Tab-separated table of C-alpha atoms in Angstrom:
chain	number	residue	atom	x	y	z
U	1	UNK	CA	-6.991	33.356	-44.265
U	2	UNK	CA	-4.268	34.560	-46.860
U	3	UNK	CA	-1.460	33.320	-44.861
U	4	UNK	CA	-3.547	30.141	-43.800
U	5	UNK	CA	-3.370	29.332	-47.814
U	6	UNK	CA	0.034	30.575	-48.453
U	7	UNK	CA	1.486	28.059	-46.178
U	8	UNK	CA	-0.317	25.278	-47.837
U	9	UNK	CA	0.283	26.526	-51.162
U	10	UNK	CA	4.310	26.699	-50.407
U	11	UNK	CA	4.631	23.452	-48.667
U	12	UNK	CA	3.280	21.393	-51.533
U	13	UNK	CA	5.802	18.715	-51.018
U	14	UNK	CA	5.249	15.279	-48.892
U	15	UNK	CA	8.839	15.474	-47.442
U	16	UNK	CA	10.427	16.406	-45.363
U	17	UNK	CA	7.877	15.586	-43.118
U	18	UNK	CA	6.907	17.937	-39.714
U	19	UNK	CA	8.550	16.925	-36.842
U	20	UNK	CA	5.713	15.143	-34.943
U	21	UNK	CA	5.732	12.257	-37.842
U	22	UNK	CA	9.422	11.892	-36.496
U	23	UNK	CA	7.778	11.164	-32.695
U	24	UNK	CA	4.733	9.287	-34.045
U	25	UNK	CA	7.421	6.871	-35.628
U	26	UNK	CA	9.368	6.769	-33.011
U	27	UNK	CA	6.738	5.267	-30.479
U	28	UNK	CA	5.948	3.079	-33.251
U	29	UNK	CA	9.658	1.436	-32.770
U	30	UNK	CA	9.163	1.899	-29.331
U	31	UNK	CA	6.580	-0.187	-29.520
U	32	UNK	CA	8.106	-3.298	-31.141
U	33	UNK	CA	11.119	-3.002	-30.235
U	34	UNK	CA	10.944	-2.202	-26.178
U	35	UNK	CA	7.465	-4.061	-25.227
U	36	UNK	CA	8.679	-7.435	-24.089
U	37	UNK	CA	6.585	-10.321	-24.677
U	38	UNK	CA	5.186	-10.354	-21.321
U	39	UNK	CA	3.242	-6.886	-21.945
U	40	UNK	CA	0.000	-7.240	-21.537
U	41	UNK	CA	-2.575	-6.974	-24.338
U	42	UNK	CA	-3.620	-3.534	-24.553
U	43	UNK	CA	-0.008	-2.356	-24.491
U	44	UNK	CA	0.650	-4.879	-27.507
U	45	UNK	CA	-2.259	-3.205	-29.112
U	46	UNK	CA	-0.577	-0.118	-29.306
U	47	UNK	CA	1.971	-1.806	-32.118
U	48	UNK	CA	-0.823	-1.994	-34.441
U	49	UNK	CA	-2.628	1.311	-33.325
U	50	UNK	CA	0.735	3.476	-33.800
U	51	UNK	CA	1.018	1.692	-37.169
U	52	UNK	CA	-2.865	2.442	-38.474
U	53	UNK	CA	-1.553	6.316	-36.870
U	54	UNK	CA	1.020	6.973	-39.194
U	55	UNK	CA	-0.263	4.938	-42.179
U	56	UNK	CA	-3.710	7.957	-42.052
U	57	UNK	CA	-1.009	10.866	-41.106
U	58	UNK	CA	1.364	10.021	-44.614
U	59	UNK	CA	-2.082	9.141	-45.994
U	60	UNK	CA	-3.671	12.308	-45.119
U	61	UNK	CA	-0.725	14.482	-45.878
U	62	UNK	CA	-0.264	12.714	-49.623
U	63	UNK	CA	-4.129	13.673	-49.895
U	64	UNK	CA	-3.306	17.011	-49.204
U	65	UNK	CA	-0.013	17.853	-50.430
U	66	UNK	CA	0.122	15.196	-53.832
U	67	UNK	CA	-3.615	15.221	-54.926
U	68	UNK	CA	-4.442	18.376	-53.600
U	69	UNK	CA	-7.283	17.218	-52.429
U	70	UNK	CA	-9.358	17.403	-49.206
U	71	UNK	CA	-8.574	15.255	-46.453
U	72	UNK	CA	-10.943	16.605	-43.215
U	73	UNK	CA	-12.894	13.219	-43.645
U	74	UNK	CA	-9.723	11.013	-42.680
U	75	UNK	CA	-9.490	12.974	-39.770
U	76	UNK	CA	-13.196	12.890	-38.572
U	77	UNK	CA	-12.747	9.342	-38.813
U	78	UNK	CA	-9.761	8.804	-37.220
U	79	UNK	CA	-9.857	11.064	-34.115
U	80	UNK	CA	-12.885	9.387	-32.897
U	81	UNK	CA	-10.784	6.077	-33.848
U	82	UNK	CA	-7.951	7.312	-31.631
U	83	UNK	CA	-10.311	8.547	-28.630
U	84	UNK	CA	-12.131	4.765	-29.103
U	85	UNK	CA	-8.541	3.104	-28.434
U	86	UNK	CA	-8.101	5.321	-25.819
U	87	UNK	CA	-11.164	4.546	-23.985
U	88	UNK	CA	-10.578	1.436	-24.859
U	89	UNK	CA	-7.437	0.886	-23.533
U	90	UNK	CA	-8.692	2.381	-20.119
U	91	UNK	CA	-11.841	0.470	-19.893
U	92	UNK	CA	-9.803	-2.731	-20.181
U	93	UNK	CA	-7.300	-1.472	-17.601
U	94	UNK	CA	-9.145	-0.071	-14.854
U	95	UNK	CA	-10.051	-2.275	-11.995
U	96	UNK	CA	-12.757	-0.159	-10.235
U	97	UNK	CA	-16.566	-1.096	-11.210
U	98	UNK	CA	-17.580	2.377	-11.634
U	99	UNK	CA	-14.809	3.435	-13.421
U	100	UNK	CA	-15.169	0.938	-16.055
U	101	UNK	CA	-19.117	1.855	-16.279
U	102	UNK	CA	-17.896	4.914	-17.017
U	103	UNK	CA	-15.879	3.783	-19.845
U	104	UNK	CA	-18.335	1.369	-21.133
U	105	UNK	CA	-20.734	4.276	-21.403
U	106	UNK	CA	-18.391	6.319	-23.639
U	107	UNK	CA	-17.952	3.368	-25.692
U	108	UNK	CA	-20.856	2.625	-26.752
U	109	UNK	CA	-22.255	6.058	-26.961
U	110	UNK	CA	-19.462	8.107	-28.749
U	111	UNK	CA	-19.859	6.349	-31.753
U	112	UNK	CA	-23.119	6.539	-32.036
U	113	UNK	CA	-22.510	10.342	-31.661
U	114	UNK	CA	-19.835	10.415	-34.034
U	115	UNK	CA	-21.964	8.714	-36.409
U	116	UNK	CA	-25.324	11.036	-36.230
U	117	UNK	CA	-22.444	13.972	-36.409
U	118	UNK	CA	-21.026	13.002	-39.408
U	119	UNK	CA	-24.469	11.468	-40.957
U	120	UNK	CA	-26.765	14.787	-40.077
U	121	UNK	CA	-25.359	17.392	-38.148
U	122	UNK	CA	-21.775	18.396	-39.614
U	123	UNK	CA	-21.221	16.295	-42.262
U	124	UNK	CA	-18.287	14.557	-43.868
U	125	UNK	CA	-16.606	17.555	-45.726
U	126	UNK	CA	-16.254	19.752	-42.685
U	127	UNK	CA	-14.164	19.138	-39.618
U	128	UNK	CA	-16.402	17.641	-36.746
U	129	UNK	CA	-15.805	19.781	-34.261
U	130	UNK	CA	-18.703	18.307	-32.014
U	131	UNK	CA	-17.345	15.375	-31.921
U	132	UNK	CA	-13.474	16.539	-31.349
U	133	UNK	CA	-14.684	18.395	-28.167
U	134	UNK	CA	-17.189	15.585	-26.811
U	135	UNK	CA	-14.494	13.217	-27.522
U	136	UNK	CA	-11.444	15.697	-25.959
U	137	UNK	CA	-13.825	16.325	-23.270
U	138	UNK	CA	-14.255	12.007	-22.263
U	139	UNK	CA	-10.200	11.262	-22.841
U	140	UNK	CA	-9.878	14.483	-19.730
U	141	UNK	CA	-11.924	13.038	-17.970
U	142	UNK	CA	-11.862	9.291	-18.867
U	143	UNK	CA	-7.700	9.410	-18.516
U	144	UNK	CA	-8.018	11.762	-15.123
U	145	UNK	CA	-10.189	8.532	-13.783
U	146	UNK	CA	-7.641	6.083	-14.793
U	147	UNK	CA	-5.015	7.919	-12.898
U	148	UNK	CA	-7.429	8.076	-9.814
U	149	UNK	CA	-7.810	4.248	-10.231
U	150	UNK	CA	-3.905	3.753	-10.448
U	151	UNK	CA	-3.568	6.011	-7.433
U	152	UNK	CA	-6.113	3.860	-5.267
U	153	UNK	CA	-5.234	0.768	-5.926
U	154	UNK	CA	-3.856	-1.382	-3.249
U	155	UNK	CA	-0.690	-3.410	-4.303
U	156	UNK	CA	0.734	-0.344	-6.790
U	157	UNK	CA	4.470	-0.904	-6.243
U	158	UNK	CA	5.441	2.456	-8.247
U	159	UNK	CA	3.048	4.701	-9.605
U	160	UNK	CA	5.240	6.052	-11.720
U	161	UNK	CA	6.842	2.792	-13.450
U	162	UNK	CA	3.648	2.291	-14.493
U	163	UNK	CA	3.240	2.098	-17.756
U	164	UNK	CA	-0.839	3.092	-17.923
U	165	UNK	CA	0.424	6.099	-16.223
U	166	UNK	CA	2.278	7.259	-18.904
U	167	UNK	CA	-0.150	6.750	-21.344
U	168	UNK	CA	-3.207	8.305	-18.993
U	169	UNK	CA	-1.145	11.276	-18.213
U	170	UNK	CA	0.079	12.272	-22.124
U	171	UNK	CA	-3.598	11.429	-22.775
U	172	UNK	CA	-4.647	13.952	-20.605
U	173	UNK	CA	-2.374	16.277	-21.144
U	174	UNK	CA	-2.834	16.340	-24.729
U	175	UNK	CA	-6.283	16.951	-24.900
U	176	UNK	CA	-5.870	19.644	-21.913
U	177	UNK	CA	-4.420	21.461	-24.365
U	178	UNK	CA	-6.261	20.699	-27.458
U	179	UNK	CA	-9.835	20.875	-25.845
U	180	UNK	CA	-9.277	24.886	-25.770
U	181	UNK	CA	-8.712	24.992	-29.307
U	182	UNK	CA	-11.530	23.015	-29.685
U	183	UNK	CA	-13.702	25.257	-28.082
U	184	UNK	CA	-13.304	28.109	-30.596
U	185	UNK	CA	-12.611	26.021	-33.806
U	186	UNK	CA	-16.019	27.009	-34.776
U	187	UNK	CA	-15.120	30.601	-34.809
U	188	UNK	CA	-11.365	29.671	-36.227
U	189	UNK	CA	-12.417	27.420	-39.332
U	190	UNK	CA	-15.289	30.027	-40.263
U	191	UNK	CA	-13.689	32.956	-40.036
U	192	UNK	CA	-10.483	32.111	-41.237
U	193	UNK	CA	-8.788	33.493	-37.765
U	194	UNK	CA	-5.076	32.727	-39.035
U	195	UNK	CA	-3.062	33.877	-35.885
U	196	UNK	CA	-5.337	31.441	-33.697
U	197	UNK	CA	-4.848	28.618	-36.168
U	198	UNK	CA	-1.130	29.390	-36.597
U	199	UNK	CA	-1.016	29.048	-32.724
U	200	UNK	CA	-2.855	25.568	-32.336
U	201	UNK	CA	-0.877	24.320	-35.025
U	202	UNK	CA	2.352	24.679	-32.896
U	203	UNK	CA	0.817	24.202	-29.907
U	204	UNK	CA	-0.644	20.466	-31.517
U	205	UNK	CA	2.841	19.851	-32.445
U	206	UNK	CA	4.342	20.542	-29.216
U	207	UNK	CA	1.690	18.371	-27.536
U	208	UNK	CA	1.895	15.197	-29.890
U	209	UNK	CA	5.378	15.630	-28.774
U	210	UNK	CA	4.476	15.768	-25.022
U	211	UNK	CA	1.961	12.648	-25.780
U	212	UNK	CA	3.865	9.961	-27.895
U	213	UNK	CA	6.796	11.048	-25.616
U	214	UNK	CA	4.642	9.709	-22.326
U	215	UNK	CA	3.949	6.740	-24.433
U	216	UNK	CA	7.541	5.803	-25.227
U	217	UNK	CA	8.582	6.526	-21.455
U	218	UNK	CA	5.196	4.193	-20.605
U	219	UNK	CA	6.901	1.418	-22.783
U	220	UNK	CA	10.269	2.264	-20.842
U	221	UNK	CA	8.501	1.541	-17.806
U	222	UNK	CA	7.192	-1.606	-18.744
U	223	UNK	CA	10.532	-2.460	-19.923
U	224	UNK	CA	11.633	-1.378	-16.345
U	225	UNK	CA	9.565	-3.053	-14.163
U	226	UNK	CA	9.737	-6.545	-16.406
U	227	UNK	CA	13.573	-6.708	-15.793
U	228	UNK	CA	12.673	-6.006	-12.032
U	229	UNK	CA	10.210	-8.767	-12.038
U	230	UNK	CA	12.907	-11.110	-13.472
U	231	UNK	CA	15.479	-9.899	-11.123
F	1	UNK	CA	-6.621	44.479	-41.899
F	2	UNK	CA	-10.318	45.863	-40.589
F	3	UNK	CA	-9.265	47.151	-37.001
F	4	UNK	CA	-12.898	45.046	-35.777
F	5	UNK	CA	-11.768	42.050	-37.768
F	6	UNK	CA	-8.251	42.245	-35.317
F	7	UNK	CA	-9.840	42.868	-32.316
F	8	UNK	CA	-11.903	39.475	-33.292
F	9	UNK	CA	-8.825	37.899	-34.515
F	10	UNK	CA	-6.570	38.766	-31.347
F	11	UNK	CA	-9.706	37.705	-28.702
F	12	UNK	CA	-10.187	34.880	-30.088
F	13	UNK	CA	-6.639	33.557	-29.915
F	14	UNK	CA	-6.508	34.992	-26.527
F	15	UNK	CA	-9.108	32.934	-25.678
F	16	UNK	CA	-7.437	29.745	-27.202
F	17	UNK	CA	-3.838	30.328	-25.865
F	18	UNK	CA	-5.314	31.147	-22.162
F	19	UNK	CA	-8.233	27.966	-22.790
F	20	UNK	CA	-4.886	25.956	-23.170
F	21	UNK	CA	-2.777	27.391	-20.715
F	22	UNK	CA	-5.294	26.943	-17.958
F	23	UNK	CA	-6.077	23.389	-19.002
F	24	UNK	CA	-3.051	22.207	-19.626
F	25	UNK	CA	-1.932	23.840	-16.317
F	26	UNK	CA	-4.952	22.095	-14.423
F	27	UNK	CA	-4.076	18.842	-16.299
F	28	UNK	CA	-0.186	18.925	-14.742
F	29	UNK	CA	-1.519	19.908	-11.235
F	30	UNK	CA	-3.905	17.613	-11.477
F	31	UNK	CA	-1.202	14.910	-12.376
F	32	UNK	CA	1.559	16.305	-10.460
F	33	UNK	CA	-0.675	16.136	-6.537
F	34	UNK	CA	-2.017	12.712	-7.749
F	35	UNK	CA	1.708	11.521	-7.951
F	36	UNK	CA	2.930	13.505	-4.570
F	37	UNK	CA	-0.483	12.230	-2.964
F	38	UNK	CA	0.340	8.457	-3.755
F	39	UNK	CA	4.100	8.849	-2.426
F	40	UNK	CA	2.745	10.390	0.347
F	41	UNK	CA	0.279	7.246	0.820
F	42	UNK	CA	2.920	4.930	0.096
F	43	UNK	CA	5.093	6.326	2.359
F	44	UNK	CA	2.303	5.873	5.149
F	45	UNK	CA	1.821	2.138	4.411
F	46	UNK	CA	6.044	1.419	4.203
F	47	UNK	CA	6.083	2.670	7.925
F	48	UNK	CA	3.075	1.010	8.989
F	49	UNK	CA	4.329	-2.470	7.705
F	50	UNK	CA	7.814	-1.766	9.077
F	51	UNK	CA	5.532	-1.394	12.513
F	52	UNK	CA	3.719	-4.179	11.653
F	53	UNK	CA	6.873	-6.458	11.047
F	54	UNK	CA	8.095	-5.118	14.080
F	55	UNK	CA	5.395	-6.296	16.150
F	56	UNK	CA	5.429	-9.262	14.750
F	57	UNK	CA	8.951	-9.961	15.228
F	58	UNK	CA	8.581	-9.109	18.984
F	59	UNK	CA	5.792	-10.904	19.443
F	60	UNK	CA	7.543	-13.610	17.972
F	61	UNK	CA	10.547	-13.042	20.340
F	62	UNK	CA	8.140	-13.205	23.168
F	63	UNK	CA	6.688	-16.144	22.215
F	64	UNK	CA	10.175	-17.807	21.819
F	65	UNK	CA	11.157	-16.216	25.853
F	66	UNK	CA	8.226	-17.488	27.232
F	67	UNK	CA	8.921	-21.401	25.796
F	68	UNK	CA	12.346	-20.549	27.083
F	69	UNK	CA	11.003	-19.836	30.492
F	70	UNK	CA	8.679	-22.706	30.703
F	71	UNK	CA	11.258	-25.544	29.940
F	72	UNK	CA	13.659	-24.102	32.391
F	73	UNK	CA	10.783	-24.653	34.748
F	74	UNK	CA	9.815	-27.714	33.716
F	75	UNK	CA	13.971	-28.750	33.850
F	76	UNK	CA	13.944	-26.942	37.441
F	77	UNK	CA	10.950	-29.464	38.641
F	78	UNK	CA	12.325	-32.410	37.255
F	79	UNK	CA	15.459	-31.839	38.756
F	80	UNK	CA	14.595	-30.642	42.069
F	81	UNK	CA	11.484	-32.743	42.888
F	82	UNK	CA	10.220	-34.974	40.655
F	83	UNK	CA	14.007	-36.372	40.085
F	84	UNK	CA	14.588	-36.120	43.615
F	85	UNK	CA	11.507	-37.897	44.911
F	86	UNK	CA	11.991	-40.530	42.529
F	87	UNK	CA	15.478	-41.347	43.511
F	88	UNK	CA	14.794	-41.161	47.330
F	89	UNK	CA	11.858	-43.916	46.259
F	90	UNK	CA	14.165	-46.276	44.359
F	91	UNK	CA	16.525	-45.763	47.148
F	92	UNK	CA	13.910	-47.100	49.530
F	93	UNK	CA	13.258	-49.906	47.515
F	94	UNK	CA	16.571	-50.697	46.959
F	95	UNK	CA	17.417	-50.997	50.566
F	96	UNK	CA	14.032	-53.374	51.166
F	97	UNK	CA	14.692	-55.746	53.560
F	98	UNK	CA	12.555	-58.589	53.632
F	99	UNK	CA	13.547	-60.129	56.948
F	100	UNK	CA	12.576	-56.641	58.768
F	101	UNK	CA	8.409	-57.006	57.930
F	102	UNK	CA	7.829	-53.141	59.756
F	103	UNK	CA	10.631	-51.632	58.050
F	104	UNK	CA	9.663	-53.078	55.057
F	105	UNK	CA	6.087	-51.787	55.404
F	106	UNK	CA	7.546	-48.405	56.112
F	107	UNK	CA	9.631	-48.408	53.542
F	108	UNK	CA	7.241	-49.369	50.702
F	109	UNK	CA	4.624	-46.571	52.166
F	110	UNK	CA	7.712	-44.440	51.896
F	111	UNK	CA	8.099	-45.315	48.307
F	112	UNK	CA	4.415	-45.259	47.372
F	113	UNK	CA	3.961	-41.390	49.271
F	114	UNK	CA	7.376	-40.261	47.077
F	115	UNK	CA	6.001	-41.665	43.722
F	116	UNK	CA	2.226	-39.961	44.368
F	117	UNK	CA	4.634	-36.592	45.007
F	118	UNK	CA	5.843	-37.099	41.758
F	119	UNK	CA	2.614	-38.107	39.972
F	120	UNK	CA	1.215	-34.687	41.523
F	121	UNK	CA	3.942	-32.741	40.655
F	122	UNK	CA	4.073	-34.360	36.704
F	123	UNK	CA	0.502	-33.696	36.604
F	124	UNK	CA	0.965	-29.870	37.894
F	125	UNK	CA	3.981	-29.627	35.836
F	126	UNK	CA	1.940	-30.953	32.390
F	127	UNK	CA	-0.303	-27.936	33.026
F	128	UNK	CA	2.969	-25.873	32.848
F	129	UNK	CA	2.549	-22.625	30.828
F	130	UNK	CA	2.991	-22.225	26.777
F	131	UNK	CA	1.415	-19.367	24.290
F	132	UNK	CA	-1.088	-21.766	23.603
F	133	UNK	CA	-2.330	-21.985	26.766
F	134	UNK	CA	-2.225	-18.569	28.214
F	135	UNK	CA	-4.242	-17.517	24.675
F	136	UNK	CA	-7.166	-19.991	25.737
F	137	UNK	CA	-6.971	-19.329	29.682
F	138	UNK	CA	-6.793	-15.709	29.586
F	139	UNK	CA	-4.212	-13.478	31.193
F	140	UNK	CA	-5.337	-13.685	34.873
F	141	UNK	CA	-5.457	-17.462	34.781
F	142	UNK	CA	-2.043	-17.138	33.435
F	143	UNK	CA	-0.438	-15.330	35.729
F	144	UNK	CA	-2.583	-17.044	38.822
F	145	UNK	CA	-0.631	-20.373	37.518
F	146	UNK	CA	2.930	-18.764	37.195
F	147	UNK	CA	2.504	-17.817	41.137
F	148	UNK	CA	1.720	-21.127	41.998
F	149	UNK	CA	5.273	-22.012	40.951
F	150	UNK	CA	6.879	-19.246	42.649
F	151	UNK	CA	4.651	-20.295	45.678
F	152	UNK	CA	6.802	-23.669	45.623
F	153	UNK	CA	9.671	-22.160	45.860
F	154	UNK	CA	8.986	-20.220	49.151
F	155	UNK	CA	7.526	-17.091	47.798
F	156	UNK	CA	4.521	-15.941	49.394
F	157	UNK	CA	1.892	-14.766	46.831
F	158	UNK	CA	-1.281	-12.982	46.679
F	159	UNK	CA	-3.214	-12.384	43.373
F	160	UNK	CA	-5.980	-9.384	43.724
F	161	UNK	CA	-8.394	-8.946	41.077
F	162	UNK	CA	-11.446	-6.230	40.759
F	163	UNK	CA	-13.586	-5.850	38.140
F	164	UNK	CA	-14.642	-7.705	35.436
F	165	UNK	CA	-12.164	-9.791	33.664
F	166	UNK	CA	-11.978	-8.204	29.380
F	167	UNK	CA	-10.702	-10.800	27.154
F	168	UNK	CA	-8.253	-8.584	25.104
F	169	UNK	CA	-6.231	-10.070	21.509
F	170	UNK	CA	-3.975	-12.805	22.142
F	171	UNK	CA	-1.103	-10.924	21.085
F	172	UNK	CA	-1.420	-8.435	23.719
F	173	UNK	CA	-2.177	-10.669	26.434
F	174	UNK	CA	0.876	-12.383	25.615
F	175	UNK	CA	2.641	-9.640	25.613
F	176	UNK	CA	1.413	-8.332	28.837
F	177	UNK	CA	2.191	-12.072	30.367
F	178	UNK	CA	5.906	-11.517	29.167
F	179	UNK	CA	6.143	-8.151	31.043
F	180	UNK	CA	4.414	-10.169	34.392
F	181	UNK	CA	6.994	-12.896	34.045
F	182	UNK	CA	9.731	-11.061	33.723
F	183	UNK	CA	9.225	-8.900	36.857
F	184	UNK	CA	8.628	-12.010	38.322
F	185	UNK	CA	12.155	-13.312	37.399
F	186	UNK	CA	13.410	-10.240	37.940
F	187	UNK	CA	12.454	-10.402	41.875
F	188	UNK	CA	14.327	-13.915	42.354
F	189	UNK	CA	17.283	-12.919	40.744
F	190	UNK	CA	17.598	-9.503	41.888
F	191	UNK	CA	15.234	-8.221	45.190
F	192	UNK	CA	15.523	-11.005	47.520
F	193	UNK	CA	12.091	-10.907	48.578
F	194	UNK	CA	9.361	-13.412	50.419
F	195	UNK	CA	6.360	-11.800	49.228
F	196	UNK	CA	4.917	-10.894	45.939
F	197	UNK	CA	1.822	-9.292	45.101
F	198	UNK	CA	0.344	-8.822	41.344
F	199	UNK	CA	-3.285	-6.757	41.407
F	200	UNK	CA	-4.797	-6.464	38.169
F	201	UNK	CA	-7.762	-4.077	38.304
F	202	UNK	CA	-10.337	-4.266	35.411
F	203	UNK	CA	-12.458	-1.204	34.925
F	204	UNK	CA	-14.464	-0.280	31.652
F	205	UNK	CA	-11.867	1.210	29.640
F	206	UNK	CA	-8.209	0.205	30.844
F	207	UNK	CA	-6.385	-2.607	32.854
F	208	UNK	CA	-4.161	-1.611	35.352
F	209	UNK	CA	-1.852	-4.549	36.070
F	210	UNK	CA	0.484	-4.208	39.309
F	211	UNK	CA	3.581	-6.258	40.433
F	212	UNK	CA	4.691	-5.590	43.545
F	213	UNK	CA	7.466	-7.000	45.936
F	214	UNK	CA	9.326	-6.400	49.619
F	215	UNK	CA	12.546	-6.709	48.114
F	216	UNK	CA	15.440	-4.612	48.850
F	217	UNK	CA	14.995	-2.371	46.006
F	218	UNK	CA	16.248	-1.936	42.780
F	219	UNK	CA	19.290	0.351	41.919
F	220	UNK	CA	18.664	3.649	41.205
F	221	UNK	CA	21.305	3.232	38.794
F	222	UNK	CA	19.137	1.019	37.019
F	223	UNK	CA	16.278	3.008	37.088
F	224	UNK	CA	17.420	5.696	34.483
F	225	UNK	CA	16.236	6.723	31.639
F	226	UNK	CA	17.822	7.744	28.390
F	227	UNK	CA	15.714	9.830	26.849
F	228	UNK	CA	12.711	8.657	26.607
F	229	UNK	CA	13.436	4.681	27.155
F	230	UNK	CA	15.328	2.892	29.572
F	231	UNK	CA	19.389	2.764	30.132
F	232	UNK	CA	18.712	-1.146	31.444
F	233	UNK	CA	18.053	-3.738	28.624
F	234	UNK	CA	15.269	-5.536	30.793
F	235	UNK	CA	13.700	-2.483	31.793
F	236	UNK	CA	13.588	-0.938	28.466
F	237	UNK	CA	12.476	-4.404	26.266
F	238	UNK	CA	9.570	-4.100	28.961
F	239	UNK	CA	8.879	-0.775	28.194
F	240	UNK	CA	8.864	-0.863	24.973
F	241	UNK	CA	6.364	-3.913	24.842
F	242	UNK	CA	3.909	-2.344	27.010
F	243	UNK	CA	4.698	0.443	24.489
F	244	UNK	CA	3.610	-1.567	21.243
F	245	UNK	CA	0.298	-3.005	22.647
F	246	UNK	CA	-0.343	1.122	23.444
F	247	UNK	CA	-0.084	0.852	26.960
F	248	UNK	CA	2.634	2.811	29.387
F	249	UNK	CA	5.391	0.873	31.645
F	250	UNK	CA	6.682	2.634	34.607
F	251	UNK	CA	8.081	1.258	37.708
F	252	UNK	CA	8.441	2.457	41.424
F	253	UNK	CA	11.217	1.518	43.735
F	254	UNK	CA	13.298	2.509	46.821
F	255	UNK	CA	15.716	1.254	48.060
F	256	UNK	CA	14.748	-1.445	51.330
F	257	UNK	CA	11.313	-0.858	50.553
F	258	UNK	CA	10.753	-3.170	47.675
F	259	UNK	CA	9.521	-2.559	43.785
F	260	UNK	CA	6.594	-1.928	42.214
F	261	UNK	CA	6.310	-2.384	38.250
F	262	UNK	CA	2.750	-0.340	36.990
F	263	UNK	CA	1.553	-1.584	33.492
F	264	UNK	CA	-1.952	0.253	32.305
F	265	UNK	CA	-3.420	-0.846	29.205
F	266	UNK	CA	-6.515	1.078	27.691
F	267	UNK	CA	-8.787	-1.206	26.013
F	268	UNK	CA	-9.990	1.667	23.637
F	269	UNK	CA	-6.739	2.676	22.057
F	270	UNK	CA	-5.951	-1.017	20.899
């Protein structure tokens, strides 16, 4: 706990930003410059989503570093929003009706659960580990199903050049890595087990790199397939 | 740091690390498996498409060959029979002598006979085979008509059929007919035969077709194999086409003792 506090106190400036911010900014730049006007609607939504994520991350950092105020409530709201965005992307893109129903079920039930958890169970000022755990697990399932949906499509030219393959893979890998932490996050936060928290912080930045790299690759794949279609 | 706290910390850290590693590994394995399985499925699909394309091309070639053969038959028929009969009728009519009433009647009657024969031949010709008629009339009837043309050319022909006729896919019947037609053409070109016998044996599971002649037989060199296929292009084509519809092709020939071409088409494999 002491080490954890010390790290926060020493690192009190807004800048320089940790490396994972730059991956997010790179993904945003790619969303604006790599995606063509023919990009499907879900891909175009990434522009606004990534912009929102960066603004939220910067605001959370500002609250913590400059104002020295707790920022956990920002993450309690923004992380479920991220899950809902990815779930909506998958729901919109999936062709199999059964998988679509599962996506729809998540889109209805998860916000309800998050609200109940925020208002009645864990509250706004505590990290909502239950919401994150359920969200992370659901993301693994939904991204796995999205990949399966791409796999069973008859007219798939090349699965590896499909933007959604990369986005779903990124989401799957990211949440597979995060899930272990969320599973024990109650112990980690309550008991101040800094070694695991430090490990998680390192793992998290690597997973963010994986996620946003996959998203950028997905955008590039969209560009390649568009070029191929025109050619 | 108290030892029990350190133990808890290391235990939890171990769980977090193990959990993250296990889940990441599983996710990576899942993605890799999907990609590999997709690539394998795509490869199989591609092979299937190529086979279908090859089949369609071969079918088209078969149709063109049948059409070509039909045109050739019509051309020969017009030249050898209808044209001859009408020329002769015209000659007879041109040489009519009105001062010889007996000869006049005879020539008119002869001309009428010749014109009637030409009409009959034309009627026969109008039934000449095309790829659609094979599909509509069926394989056995198509072979029967083909043998009729051969009978006209002076061959003794027999069609022997046993069992209940089973309708096959039109493409299969077309290909089978073309193999039989090609076998018959080979008899005309090379066999110097007098009699031709075609046997069709229908059983529950398969069709056995046999084209037999009493000619001089094929040269042994023509029946040589190169690996699994015949050296002779004609035989190789027939064998490949039989294979395309799931059948087998074989040829038995002894010099001086005629040739037998055998086709076996199992119904359940189609």
